[in-house]
Amino acid sequence: METALVIVIAILAILVLGLFALSVVLVLKFLKLKETTKNIEPKTLGEDIESRQIPDEIKKAIEQAKNMGDNLLGRVCVDHPELPAKGQCAISNEIYCELCLTKENDVKIARKYLNLLLDSKWEHIFMLHNEKVGADKINELMRVKRTLWEEQELPLITQQQFKINIEIDKIEDYTAVMAREQDSERVKRMLDFLEVADESANL
């Protein structure tokens, strides 16, 4: 009886020592892993971009996209002043929160104008190369668009697009202009100053 008890105690002692040794090994491995991850400095998005061999044009496009988001920082939704703005409606040019915005056929639009978008047939009026057109004409386009919408409830869709020019290995900035079919001739007359800059036929 005593011999059996001694054997049981010995087995238990061996198990306890084994568990203790295993715990020590696991703790040491954890500390070593923690030390190695501590020495790795996380890179910011900017540093990560800089460290890679990315063409300057792509870096520029990335920066532009980042700046577009920065322009909305601190601004709020026109319909929900308690919520931060997340984007701009392609019809009204007003800024809205995530709840108010939706995307249909690559057009970002306020949900309240979704029926207007879906119930109308839209025609591409112009495709403008921003660099060739120049900021003055783009600003005038936006002024006319705002006037038509606010005073006559005539919608225009303007959309920024990026296209890769393979010949010169460059990302180029374009503005697409769309109008409803029934408004297209009228809109073309009002935006006739853009006709010489239209590149729709070249794309």
Coordinates of N, CA and C in Angstrom, one line a residue:
M1 N 0.8 -1.2 0.0 CA 0.0 0.0 0.0 C 0.9 1.3 0.0
E2 N 1.9 1.2 0.9 CA 2.8 2.4 1.0 C 3.6 2.6 -0.3
T3 N 4.0 1.4 -0.9 CA 4.7 1.5 -2.1 C 3.9 2.1 -3.2
A4 N 2.6 1.7 -3.3 CA 1.8 2.3 -4.3 C 1.6 3.8 -4.1
L5 N 1.5 4.2 -2.9 CA 1.3 5.6 -2.6 C 2.5 6.4 -3.0
V6 N 3.7 5.9 -2.7 CA 5.0 6.5 -3.1 C 5.1 6.6 -4.6
I7 N 4.7 5.6 -5.3 CA 4.7 5.6 -6.8 C 3.8 6.7 -7.3
V8 N 2.6 6.8 -6.8 CA 1.6 7.8 -7.2 C 2.2 9.2 -7.0
I9 N 2.8 9.4 -5.8 CA 3.3 10.7 -5.4 C 4.5 11.1 -6.4
A10 N 5.3 10.1 -6.7 CA 6.4 10.3 -7.6 C 5.9 10.7 -9.0
I11 N 4.9 10.0 -9.5 CA 4.3 10.3 -10.8 C 3.8 11.7 -10.8
L12 N 3.0 12.1 -9.7 CA 2.5 13.4 -9.6 C 3.6 14.5 -9.6
A13 N 4.7 14.2 -8.9 CA 5.8 15.1 -8.8 C 6.4 15.3 -10.2
I14 N 6.6 14.2 -10.9 CA 7.1 14.3 -12.3 C 6.2 15.1 -13.2
L15 N 4.9 14.9 -13.1 CA 3.9 15.7 -13.9 C 4.0 17.2 -13.6
V16 N 4.1 17.5 -12.3 CA 4.2 18.9 -11.9 C 5.4 19.5 -12.4
L17 N 6.6 18.8 -12.3 CA 7.8 19.3 -12.9 C 7.8 19.5 -14.4
G18 N 7.1 18.5 -15.0 CA 7.0 18.6 -16.5 C 6.1 19.8 -16.9
L19 N 5.0 20.1 -16.2 CA 4.2 21.2 -16.5 C 4.9 22.5 -16.2
F20 N 5.7 22.5 -15.1 CA 6.5 23.7 -14.8 C 7.5 24.0 -15.9
A21 N 8.2 23.0 -16.4 CA 9.2 23.2 -17.4 C 8.5 23.6 -18.7
L22 N 7.4 23.1 -19.1 CA 6.6 23.5 -20.2 C 6.2 25.0 -20.2
S23 N 5.8 25.4 -19.0 CA 5.4 26.8 -18.7 C 6.5 27.7 -18.9
V24 N 7.7 27.3 -18.4 CA 8.9 28.2 -18.5 C 9.3 28.3 -20.0
V25 N 9.2 27.2 -20.8 CA 9.6 27.3 -22.2 C 8.6 28.2 -23.0
L26 N 7.3 28.1 -22.7 CA 6.3 28.9 -23.3 C 6.5 30.4 -23.0
V27 N 6.8 30.7 -21.7 CA 7.0 32.1 -21.3 C 8.2 32.7 -22.0
L28 N 9.3 31.9 -22.1 CA 10.5 32.3 -22.8 C 10.3 32.6 -24.3
K29 N 9.5 31.7 -24.9 CA 9.2 31.9 -26.4 C 8.3 33.1 -26.6
F30 N 7.4 33.4 -25.7 CA 6.5 34.5 -25.8 C 7.3 35.8 -25.6
L31 N 8.3 35.8 -24.7 CA 9.1 37.0 -24.4 C 10.0 37.3 -25.6
K32 N 10.5 36.2 -26.2 CA 11.4 36.4 -27.4 C 10.6 36.9 -28.6
L33 N 9.4 36.4 -28.8 CA 8.5 36.8 -29.9 C 8.2 38.3 -29.7
K34 N 7.9 38.7 -28.4 CA 7.5 40.1 -28.1 C 8.7 41.0 -28.4
E35 N 9.9 40.6 -28.1 CA 11.1 41.4 -28.3 C 11.3 41.6 -29.8
T36 N 11.1 40.6 -30.6 CA 11.4 40.7 -32.1 C 10.3 41.6 -32.7
T37 N 9.1 41.5 -32.3 CA 8.0 42.4 -32.9 C 8.2 43.8 -32.5
K38 N 8.8 44.0 -31.3 CA 9.0 45.3 -30.8 C 10.0 46.1 -31.6
N39 N 11.0 45.4 -32.2 CA 12.1 46.0 -32.9 C 11.6 46.3 -34.3
I40 N 10.5 45.8 -34.8 CA 10.0 46.1 -36.1 C 9.2 47.4 -36.1
E41 N 9.6 48.4 -36.7 CA 8.9 49.7 -36.7 C 7.9 49.7 -37.8
P42 N 6.6 49.9 -37.5 CA 5.6 50.0 -38.5 C 5.8 51.2 -39.4
K43 N 5.5 51.0 -40.7 CA 5.7 52.0 -41.7 C 4.3 52.7 -41.9
T44 N 4.4 54.0 -42.1 CA 3.1 54.7 -42.4 C 2.9 54.5 -43.9
L45 N 1.7 54.8 -44.3 CA 1.3 54.6 -45.8 C 2.3 55.4 -46.6
G46 N 2.6 56.6 -46.3 CA 3.5 57.4 -47.0 C 4.9 56.8 -47.1
E47 N 5.4 56.3 -46.0 CA 6.7 55.6 -46.0 C 6.7 54.4 -46.9
D48 N 5.6 53.6 -46.8 CA 5.5 52.4 -47.5 C 5.5 52.7 -49.0
I49 N 4.8 53.8 -49.4 CA 4.8 54.2 -50.8 C 6.2 54.6 -51.3
E50 N 6.9 55.4 -50.4 CA 8.2 55.9 -50.8 C 9.2 54.8 -50.9
S51 N 9.1 53.7 -50.1 CA 10.0 52.6 -50.1 C 9.9 51.7 -51.3
R52 N 8.8 51.8 -52.0 CA 8.6 50.9 -53.2 C 9.0 51.7 -54.4
Q53 N 9.2 50.9 -55.5 CA 9.6 51.5 -56.8 C 8.3 51.8 -57.5
I54 N 7.6 52.9 -57.1 CA 6.3 53.2 -57.8 C 6.5 54.4 -58.7
P55 N 6.1 54.4 -59.9 CA 6.2 55.6 -60.8 C 5.6 56.8 -60.2
D56 N 6.2 58.0 -60.5 CA 5.8 59.3 -59.9 C 4.4 59.6 -60.2
E57 N 3.9 59.2 -61.4 CA 2.5 59.5 -61.8 C 1.5 58.8 -60.9
I58 N 1.8 57.5 -60.5 CA 0.9 56.8 -59.7 C 1.0 57.4 -58.3
K59 N 2.2 57.8 -57.8 CA 2.3 58.4 -56.5 C 1.4 59.7 -56.5
K60 N 1.5 60.4 -57.6 CA 0.7 61.7 -57.7 C -0.8 61.4 -57.6
A61 N -1.3 60.3 -58.3 CA -2.7 60.0 -58.2 C -3.1 59.5 -56.8
I62 N -2.2 58.8 -56.2 CA -2.5 58.4 -54.8 C -2.6 59.6 -53.9
E63 N -1.7 60.5 -54.0 CA -1.7 61.8 -53.2 C -3.0 62.5 -53.5
Q64 N -3.4 62.6 -54.8 CA -4.7 63.3 -55.1 C -5.9 62.7 -54.4
A65 N -5.9 61.3 -54.5 CA -7.0 60.6 -53.8 C -7.0 60.9 -52.3
K66 N -5.8 60.9 -51.7 CA -5.7 61.2 -50.3 C -6.2 62.6 -50.0
N67 N -5.8 63.5 -50.8 CA -6.2 64.9 -50.6 C -7.7 65.1 -50.7
M68 N -8.3 64.4 -51.6 CA -9.8 64.5 -51.8 C -10.5 64.1 -50.5
G69 N -10.0 63.1 -49.8 CA -10.5 62.7 -48.5 C -10.3 63.8 -47.5
D70 N -9.0 64.4 -47.5 CA -8.7 65.4 -46.6 C -9.6 66.6 -46.7
N71 N -10.1 66.9 -47.9 CA -11.0 68.1 -48.1 C -12.3 68.0 -47.3
L72 N -12.7 66.7 -47.0 CA -13.9 66.5 -46.3 C -13.7 66.5 -44.8
L73 N -12.5 66.5 -44.3 CA -12.2 66.4 -42.9 C -12.8 67.6 -42.2
G74 N -13.6 67.3 -41.1 CA -14.2 68.4 -40.3 C -15.5 68.9 -40.9
R75 N -15.9 68.4 -42.1 CA -17.1 68.8 -42.7 C -18.2 67.8 -42.4
V76 N -19.5 68.2 -42.5 CA -20.6 67.3 -42.1 C -21.6 67.2 -43.2
C77 N -22.4 66.2 -43.1 CA -23.4 65.9 -44.1 C -24.5 67.0 -44.1
V78 N -24.9 67.4 -45.3 CA -25.9 68.5 -45.4 C -27.3 68.1 -44.8
D79 N -27.6 66.8 -44.8 CA -28.9 66.3 -44.3 C -28.7 65.8 -42.8
H80 N -27.5 65.5 -42.4 CA -27.3 65.0 -41.1 C -26.1 65.7 -40.5
P81 N -26.3 66.9 -39.9 CA -25.2 67.7 -39.4 C -24.4 67.0 -38.3
E82 N -25.0 66.0 -37.7 CA -24.3 65.2 -36.6 C -23.3 64.2 -37.2
L83 N -23.4 63.9 -38.5 CA -22.5 62.9 -39.1 C -21.5 63.5 -40.0
P84 N -20.3 62.9 -40.0 CA -19.2 63.4 -40.9 C -19.5 63.1 -42.4
A85 N -19.1 64.0 -43.2 CA -19.2 63.9 -44.7 C -18.3 62.8 -45.2
K86 N -18.8 62.0 -46.1 CA -17.9 60.9 -46.7 C -17.7 61.0 -48.2
G87 N -18.5 61.9 -48.8 CA -18.3 62.0 -50.3 C -19.3 63.1 -50.8
Q88 N -19.1 63.3 -52.1 CA -19.9 64.4 -52.8 C -20.8 63.8 -53.9
C89 N -22.0 64.3 -53.9 CA -23.0 63.8 -54.9 C -22.7 64.3 -56.3
A90 N -22.7 63.4 -57.3 CA -22.3 63.8 -58.7 C -23.3 64.7 -59.3
I91 N -24.5 64.8 -58.8 CA -25.6 65.7 -59.4 C -25.6 67.0 -58.6
S92 N -25.7 67.0 -57.3 CA -25.9 68.3 -56.6 C -24.6 68.9 -56.2
N93 N -23.5 68.1 -56.2 CA -22.2 68.6 -55.7 C -22.2 68.9 -54.2
E94 N -23.3 68.5 -53.5 CA -23.3 68.7 -52.0 C -22.6 67.5 -51.4
I95 N -22.2 67.7 -50.1 CA -21.5 66.6 -49.4 C -22.4 65.8 -48.5
Y96 N -22.3 64.5 -48.4 CA -23.2 63.7 -47.6 C -22.4 62.7 -46.8
C97 N -23.1 62.1 -45.8 CA -22.6 61.1 -45.0 C -22.7 59.7 -45.7
E98 N -22.2 58.7 -45.1 CA -22.2 57.4 -45.7 C -23.6 56.8 -45.8
L99 N -24.5 57.2 -44.9 CA -25.9 56.7 -45.0 C -26.6 57.3 -46.2
C100 N -26.3 58.6 -46.6 CA -27.0 59.3 -47.6 C -26.5 59.0 -49.0
L101 N -25.2 58.5 -49.1 CA -24.6 58.2 -50.4 C -24.8 56.8 -50.9
T102 N -24.9 56.6 -52.2 CA -24.8 55.3 -52.8 C -24.1 55.4 -54.1
K103 N -23.8 54.3 -54.7 CA -23.0 54.2 -55.9 C -23.8 53.4 -56.9
E104 N -24.0 54.0 -58.1 CA -24.8 53.3 -59.2 C -24.1 53.5 -60.5
N105 N -23.7 52.4 -61.1 CA -22.9 52.5 -62.4 C -21.7 53.4 -62.3
D106 N -21.0 53.2 -61.2 CA -19.8 54.0 -60.9 C -20.0 55.5 -60.6
V107 N -21.3 55.9 -60.5 CA -21.6 57.3 -60.1 C -22.0 57.4 -58.7
K108 N -21.3 58.2 -57.9 CA -21.6 58.4 -56.5 C -22.7 59.5 -56.4
I109 N -23.8 59.1 -55.8 CA -25.0 60.0 -55.8 C -25.7 59.9 -54.4
A110 N -26.3 61.0 -54.1 CA -27.2 61.0 -52.9 C -28.4 60.1 -53.1
R111 N -28.8 59.3 -52.1 CA -29.9 58.4 -52.3 C -31.2 59.1 -52.7
K112 N -31.4 60.4 -52.2 CA -32.6 61.1 -52.6 C -32.7 61.4 -54.0
Y113 N -31.6 61.3 -54.8 CA -31.6 61.6 -56.2 C -31.5 60.3 -57.0
L114 N -31.5 59.2 -56.4 CA -31.3 57.9 -57.0 C -32.4 57.6 -58.1
N115 N -33.6 58.0 -57.8 CA -34.7 57.8 -58.8 C -34.4 58.6 -60.1
L116 N -34.0 59.8 -59.8 CA -33.7 60.7 -60.9 C -32.6 60.1 -61.8
L117 N -31.6 59.5 -61.2 CA -30.5 58.8 -62.0 C -31.1 57.6 -62.8
L118 N -31.8 56.8 -62.1 CA -32.3 55.5 -62.7 C -33.4 55.7 -63.7
D119 N -34.2 56.7 -63.5 CA -35.4 56.9 -64.3 C -35.1 57.7 -65.6
S120 N -33.9 58.1 -65.7 CA -33.5 59.0 -66.9 C -32.5 58.2 -67.8
K121 N -32.5 58.6 -69.1 CA -31.5 58.1 -70.0 C -30.4 59.2 -70.0
W122 N -29.2 58.8 -69.8 CA -28.1 59.8 -69.7 C -27.2 59.6 -70.9
E123 N -26.8 60.8 -71.4 CA -25.9 60.9 -72.6 C -24.6 61.5 -72.2
H124 N -23.5 60.9 -72.6 CA -22.2 61.5 -72.4 C -22.0 62.7 -73.3
I125 N -21.8 63.9 -72.7 CA -21.7 65.1 -73.5 C -20.3 65.5 -73.8
F126 N -19.5 65.4 -72.7 CA -18.0 65.7 -72.9 C -17.2 64.8 -72.1
M127 N -16.0 64.6 -72.6 CA -14.9 64.0 -71.8 C -13.7 64.9 -71.9
L128 N -13.4 65.6 -70.8 CA -12.5 66.7 -70.7 C -11.2 66.3 -70.1
H129 N -10.1 66.5 -70.8 CA -8.7 66.3 -70.3 C -8.4 67.5 -69.4
N130 N -8.4 67.3 -68.1 CA -8.3 68.5 -67.2 C -7.1 69.3 -67.4
E131 N -6.0 68.7 -67.7 CA -4.7 69.4 -67.9 C -4.8 70.3 -69.1
K132 N -5.4 69.8 -70.2 CA -5.5 70.6 -71.4 C -6.6 71.7 -71.3
V133 N -7.7 71.3 -70.7 CA -8.8 72.3 -70.5 C -8.4 73.5 -69.6
G134 N -7.8 73.2 -68.5 CA -7.4 74.2 -67.6 C -8.4 74.4 -66.5
A135 N -7.9 74.9 -65.4 CA -8.7 75.1 -64.2 C -9.9 76.1 -64.4
D136 N -9.6 77.1 -65.2 CA -10.7 78.2 -65.4 C -11.9 77.6 -66.0
K137 N -11.7 76.8 -67.1 CA -12.9 76.2 -67.8 C -13.6 75.2 -66.9
I138 N -12.8 74.4 -66.2 CA -13.4 73.4 -65.3 C -14.3 74.1 -64.2
N139 N -13.7 75.2 -63.7 CA -14.5 76.0 -62.7 C -15.7 76.6 -63.3
E140 N -15.7 77.1 -64.5 CA -16.8 77.6 -65.2 C -17.9 76.5 -65.4
L141 N -17.4 75.3 -65.8 CA -18.3 74.2 -65.9 C -19.1 74.0 -64.6
M142 N -18.4 74.0 -63.5 CA -19.0 73.7 -62.2 C -20.0 74.8 -61.8
R143 N -19.6 76.1 -62.2 CA -20.5 77.2 -62.0 C -21.8 77.0 -62.7
V144 N -21.7 76.7 -64.0 CA -22.9 76.5 -64.9 C -23.7 75.3 -64.4
K145 N -23.1 74.3 -64.0 CA -23.8 73.1 -63.5 C -24.6 73.5 -62.2
R146 N -23.9 74.2 -61.3 CA -24.6 74.6 -60.1 C -25.8 75.5 -60.3
T147 N -25.7 76.4 -61.3 CA -26.7 77.4 -61.7 C -27.9 76.6 -62.3
L148 N -27.6 75.7 -63.2 CA -28.7 74.9 -63.8 C -29.5 74.1 -62.8
W149 N -28.7 73.5 -61.8 CA -29.4 72.7 -60.8 C -30.2 73.5 -59.8
E150 N -29.6 74.6 -59.3 CA -30.3 75.4 -58.2 C -31.4 76.2 -58.8
E151 N -31.3 76.7 -60.0 CA -32.3 77.6 -60.5 C -33.3 77.0 -61.4
Q152 N -32.9 75.9 -62.1 CA -33.8 75.3 -63.1 C -34.0 73.8 -62.8
E153 N -33.4 73.3 -61.8 CA -33.5 71.8 -61.4 C -33.2 70.9 -62.6
L154 N -32.2 71.4 -63.4 CA -31.7 70.6 -64.5 C -30.4 70.0 -64.1
P155 N -30.4 68.6 -64.0 CA -29.3 67.9 -63.5 C -28.2 67.6 -64.5
L156 N -27.0 67.8 -64.1 CA -25.8 67.4 -64.9 C -25.0 66.5 -64.0
I157 N -24.3 65.5 -64.5 CA -23.4 64.6 -63.8 C -22.0 64.9 -64.2
T158 N -21.2 65.3 -63.2 CA -19.7 65.4 -63.5 C -19.0 64.4 -62.7
Q159 N -18.0 63.8 -63.3 CA -17.3 62.7 -62.6 C -15.9 62.7 -63.0
Q160 N -15.0 62.7 -62.0 CA -13.6 62.7 -62.2 C -13.2 61.2 -62.5
Q161 N -12.3 61.1 -63.5 CA -11.9 59.8 -64.0 C -10.4 59.8 -64.2
F162 N -9.7 58.7 -63.9 CA -8.3 58.6 -64.2 C -8.1 57.6 -65.3
K163 N -7.3 57.9 -66.3 CA -7.0 57.0 -67.4 C -5.5 56.9 -67.6
I164 N -5.0 55.7 -68.0 CA -3.6 55.5 -68.2 C -3.3 55.7 -69.7
N165 N -2.4 56.6 -69.9 CA -1.9 56.9 -71.3 C -0.7 56.0 -71.5
I166 N -0.9 54.9 -72.2 CA 0.1 53.8 -72.4 C 1.3 54.4 -73.2
E167 N 1.0 55.2 -74.1 CA 2.1 55.8 -75.0 C 3.2 56.5 -74.2
I168 N 2.7 57.3 -73.2 CA 3.7 58.1 -72.5 C 3.8 57.6 -71.0
D169 N 3.2 56.5 -70.7 CA 3.2 55.8 -69.4 C 2.9 56.9 -68.3
K170 N 1.6 57.4 -68.4 CA 1.2 58.5 -67.5 C -0.3 58.3 -67.2
I171 N -0.6 58.6 -65.9 CA -2.0 58.6 -65.5 C -2.5 60.0 -65.7
E172 N -3.6 60.1 -66.5 CA -4.2 61.4 -66.8 C -5.6 61.6 -66.2
D173 N -5.8 62.8 -65.8 CA -7.0 63.3 -65.1 C -8.1 63.8 -66.1
Y174 N -9.3 63.2 -66.0 CA -10.4 63.6 -66.9 C -11.6 64.0 -66.1
T175 N -12.5 64.8 -66.7 CA -13.8 65.0 -66.1 C -14.9 64.6 -67.2
A176 N -15.7 63.7 -66.8 CA -16.8 63.2 -67.7 C -18.0 64.1 -67.4
V177 N -18.7 64.5 -68.4 CA -19.9 65.3 -68.2 C -21.1 64.6 -68.9
M178 N -22.2 64.4 -68.1 CA -23.3 63.7 -68.7 C -24.6 64.5 -68.4
A179 N -25.5 64.4 -69.4 CA -26.8 65.1 -69.2 C -27.9 64.1 -69.7
R180 N -29.2 64.4 -69.2 CA -30.3 63.6 -69.7 C -30.5 63.8 -71.2
E181 N -30.9 62.7 -71.9 CA -31.1 62.8 -73.3 C -31.9 64.0 -73.7
Q182 N -33.0 64.3 -73.0 CA -33.9 65.4 -73.4 C -33.2 66.8 -73.2
D183 N -32.2 66.8 -72.3 CA -31.5 68.1 -72.1 C -30.2 68.3 -72.8
S184 N -29.8 67.2 -73.6 CA -28.4 67.2 -74.1 C -28.1 68.4 -75.0
E185 N -29.0 68.7 -76.0 CA -28.8 69.8 -76.9 C -28.7 71.1 -76.2
R186 N -29.6 71.3 -75.3 CA -29.5 72.6 -74.5 C -28.3 72.7 -73.7
V187 N -27.8 71.6 -73.1 CA -26.6 71.6 -72.3 C -25.4 71.9 -73.1
K188 N -25.4 71.3 -74.3 CA -24.2 71.5 -75.2 C -24.1 73.0 -75.6
R189 N -25.3 73.6 -75.8 CA -25.2 75.0 -76.2 C -24.7 75.9 -75.0
M190 N -25.1 75.5 -73.8 CA -24.7 76.3 -72.6 C -23.2 76.0 -72.3
L191 N -22.7 74.9 -72.7 CA -21.3 74.5 -72.5 C -20.5 74.5 -73.7
D192 N -20.9 75.4 -74.7 CA -20.2 75.4 -76.0 C -18.7 75.8 -75.9
F193 N -18.4 76.4 -74.8 CA -17.0 76.8 -74.6 C -16.1 75.6 -74.3
L194 N -16.7 74.5 -74.1 CA -15.9 73.2 -73.8 C -15.7 72.4 -75.0
E195 N -16.4 72.7 -76.1 CA -16.5 71.8 -77.3 C -15.1 71.5 -77.9
V196 N -14.3 72.6 -77.9 CA -12.9 72.4 -78.5 C -12.0 71.5 -77.6
A197 N -12.4 71.4 -76.4 CA -11.6 70.6 -75.4 C -12.1 69.2 -75.3
D198 N -13.2 68.9 -75.9 CA -13.8 67.6 -75.8 C -12.9 66.5 -76.4
E199 N -12.7 65.4 -75.7 CA -11.8 64.3 -76.2 C -12.5 63.0 -76.3
S200 N -13.9 63.1 -76.3 CA -14.6 61.8 -76.3 C -14.3 60.9 -77.5
A201 N -14.0 61.6 -78.6 CA -13.7 60.8 -79.9 C -12.4 60.1 -79.8
N202 N -11.5 60.6 -78.9 CA -10.1 60.1 -78.9 C -10.0 59.0 -77.9
L203 N -11.1 58.7 -77.1 CA -10.9 57.7 -76.0 C -11.6 56.4 -76.5

